[in-house]
Amino acid sequence: GAGVSQSPRYKVAKRGQDVALRCDPISGHVSLFWYQQALGQGPEFLTYFQNEAQLDKSGLPSDRFFAERPEGSVSTLKIQRTQQEDSAVYLCASSWGGPNEQFFGPGTRLTVL
Amino acid sequence: QKEVEQNSGPLSVPEGAIASLNCTYSDRGSQSFFWYRQYSGKSPELIMSIYSNGDKEDGRFTAQLNKASQYVSLLIRDSQPSDSATYLCAVTRASGSARQLTFGSGTQLTVLP
């Protein structure tokens, strides 16, 4: 079956622009996670959904970051008024639920100029 | 102190040798432990999960967990050049709403032909 997919794979934005990153999880996976990975570092948690409910958004770095999963499947991470420090790889992962194994998508590399 | 600590490396081993990767964690509430492999420019790929004390073997990989010492390790037997990658240790709680993975910074492994 298909794995986690993300789009776009690469995004270049001018500082101040809004961007939207999409994640399509593995079919049937209840849990969906967004992570941010800076160069040379491990991924860092941003937010977590169980079905359509956003249960934890404690990792979102500022109120410019917003995530949604309205129908419990596809999720969108939106970053408003992008800043250079937002440049990173944004990874989406999904799992059956609970503390189970998470499977990652290919990521979106965001570069803010 | 970071929640999950790994030696950053680089760790170099000759082809055919055993590679030993180590990880310590600070949260005694951690219940699930994972090793991910990440090739340069790619997303993390799950290679091992371990949930109880002791050893777990899967092919050339063995994960070892010692909750009393808050220590988890990954052994790669008969290392191959294709094993050259960054290995990420990740932990998660099993209770409450916290389902996210907390990652170490990764250990870069090079297997020399």
XYZ file of N, CA and C in Angstrom, chain A residues 9 33 35 37 40-45 48 55-56 58 91 97-107 109, chain B residues 2 32 34 36 38 41-44 46 49 51 56 88 92-94 97-106:
162
model
N 7.247 18.876 -2.349
C 8.494 18.336 -1.805
C 9.474 19.466 -1.485
N 1.145 13.201 12.870
C 2.093 14.076 13.562
C 2.817 14.957 12.548
N 6.433 17.195 12.351
C 7.722 17.459 12.961
C 8.483 18.456 12.093
N 12.488 19.483 11.162
C 13.862 19.014 11.280
C 14.825 20.038 10.701
N 21.173 18.683 10.557
C 22.056 18.110 11.567
C 21.389 17.795 12.891
N 20.077 17.955 12.951
C 19.343 17.690 14.190
C 18.289 16.612 13.962
N 17.821 16.037 15.063
C 16.694 15.126 14.954
C 15.405 15.909 14.773
N 14.373 15.249 14.268
C 13.078 15.930 14.133
C 12.551 16.401 15.483
N 11.866 17.536 15.462
C 11.250 18.062 16.684
C 9.740 18.160 16.486
N 9.020 17.732 17.489
C 7.569 17.659 17.450
C 6.939 19.037 17.308
N 0.020 17.149 16.955
C -0.475 15.776 16.878
C -1.996 15.781 16.753
N -4.910 17.101 19.378
C -4.771 16.823 20.799
C -3.575 17.504 21.441
N -2.606 17.881 20.658
C -1.412 18.488 21.226
C -0.802 19.408 20.174
N 1.606 21.708 21.384
C 2.585 22.356 22.250
C 3.906 22.648 21.558
N 8.293 17.371 8.351
C 7.999 15.955 8.202
C 6.624 15.642 8.789
N -2.113 4.542 16.066
C -2.596 5.193 17.274
C -1.774 4.775 18.456
N -1.948 5.464 19.579
C -1.231 5.120 20.784
C 0.257 5.299 20.600
N 1.032 4.551 21.350
C 2.491 4.711 21.274
C 3.098 3.840 20.200
N 2.352 3.614 19.142
C 2.807 2.695 18.124
C 3.784 3.340 17.151
N 4.300 2.505 16.286
C 5.305 2.934 15.335
C 4.757 4.013 14.408
N 5.576 5.008 14.186
C 5.223 6.100 13.293
C 6.019 5.968 12.007
N 5.334 6.227 10.895
C 5.950 6.132 9.581
C 5.952 7.515 8.955
N 7.121 7.884 8.451
C 7.314 9.241 7.962
C 7.107 9.359 6.457
N 6.611 10.520 6.063
C 6.585 10.885 4.661
C 7.935 11.416 4.224
N 8.059 11.781 2.948
C 9.345 12.230 2.415
C 9.753 13.618 2.881
N 8.804 14.377 3.429
C 9.121 15.700 3.928
C 8.948 16.794 2.881
N 10.843 20.384 2.074
C 11.958 21.274 2.408
C 11.526 22.702 2.114
N 19.694 17.350 27.263
C 18.678 16.971 26.311
C 17.947 15.733 26.814
N 8.194 3.443 25.047
C 8.408 2.868 23.716
C 9.652 3.496 23.119
N 12.494 3.517 19.727
C 12.585 3.264 18.296
C 13.948 3.683 17.774
N 15.499 4.811 14.066
C 15.240 5.201 12.692
C 16.576 5.374 11.981
N 18.286 7.340 8.717
C 18.034 8.466 7.826
C 19.223 8.648 6.897
N 19.447 13.570 2.963
C 18.428 14.120 2.079
C 17.124 13.346 2.062
N 17.024 12.305 2.880
C 15.812 11.491 2.935
C 15.145 11.641 4.292
N 13.961 11.043 4.428
C 13.230 11.107 5.694
C 13.576 9.888 6.553
N 13.294 9.948 7.857
C 13.600 8.811 8.735
C 12.802 7.570 8.358
N 11.856 3.750 9.821
C 11.842 2.926 11.022
C 12.539 1.593 10.764
N 11.827 -1.332 16.736
C 11.082 -0.837 17.879
C 11.289 -1.822 19.026
N 10.012 -2.433 23.320
C 9.095 -1.938 24.340
C 9.404 -2.496 25.737
N 16.117 -7.446 21.330
C 15.194 -7.786 20.251
C 15.993 -7.829 18.967
N 18.869 7.573 14.223
C 18.157 8.391 15.194
C 17.479 7.503 16.222
N 9.023 7.553 23.332
C 7.717 8.144 23.538
C 7.098 7.587 24.814
N 6.189 8.351 25.391
C 5.432 7.890 26.548
C 4.274 7.033 26.063
N 3.800 6.198 26.940
C 2.656 5.359 26.595
C 1.372 5.869 27.211
N -1.843 12.041 26.831
C -2.065 12.430 25.446
C -0.761 12.577 24.676
N 0.359 12.441 25.379
C 1.638 12.636 24.712
C 1.974 11.410 23.893
N 1.908 11.524 22.602
C 2.217 10.412 21.716
C 3.415 10.716 20.836
N 3.930 11.931 20.950
C 4.967 12.312 20.007
C 6.269 11.627 20.330
N 7.093 11.482 19.308
C 8.439 10.968 19.462
C 9.362 12.110 19.877
N 10.258 11.801 20.811
C 11.339 12.713 21.145
C 12.620 12.087 20.621
N 13.311 12.802 19.757
C 14.470 12.274 19.062
C 15.776 12.775 19.672
N 16.803 11.948 19.546
C 18.160 12.422 19.733
C 18.620 13.120 18.457
N 19.837 13.642 18.497
C 20.374 14.355 17.341
C 20.925 13.422 16.278
N 21.033 12.141 16.623
C 21.487 11.169 15.634
C 22.973 10.893 15.704
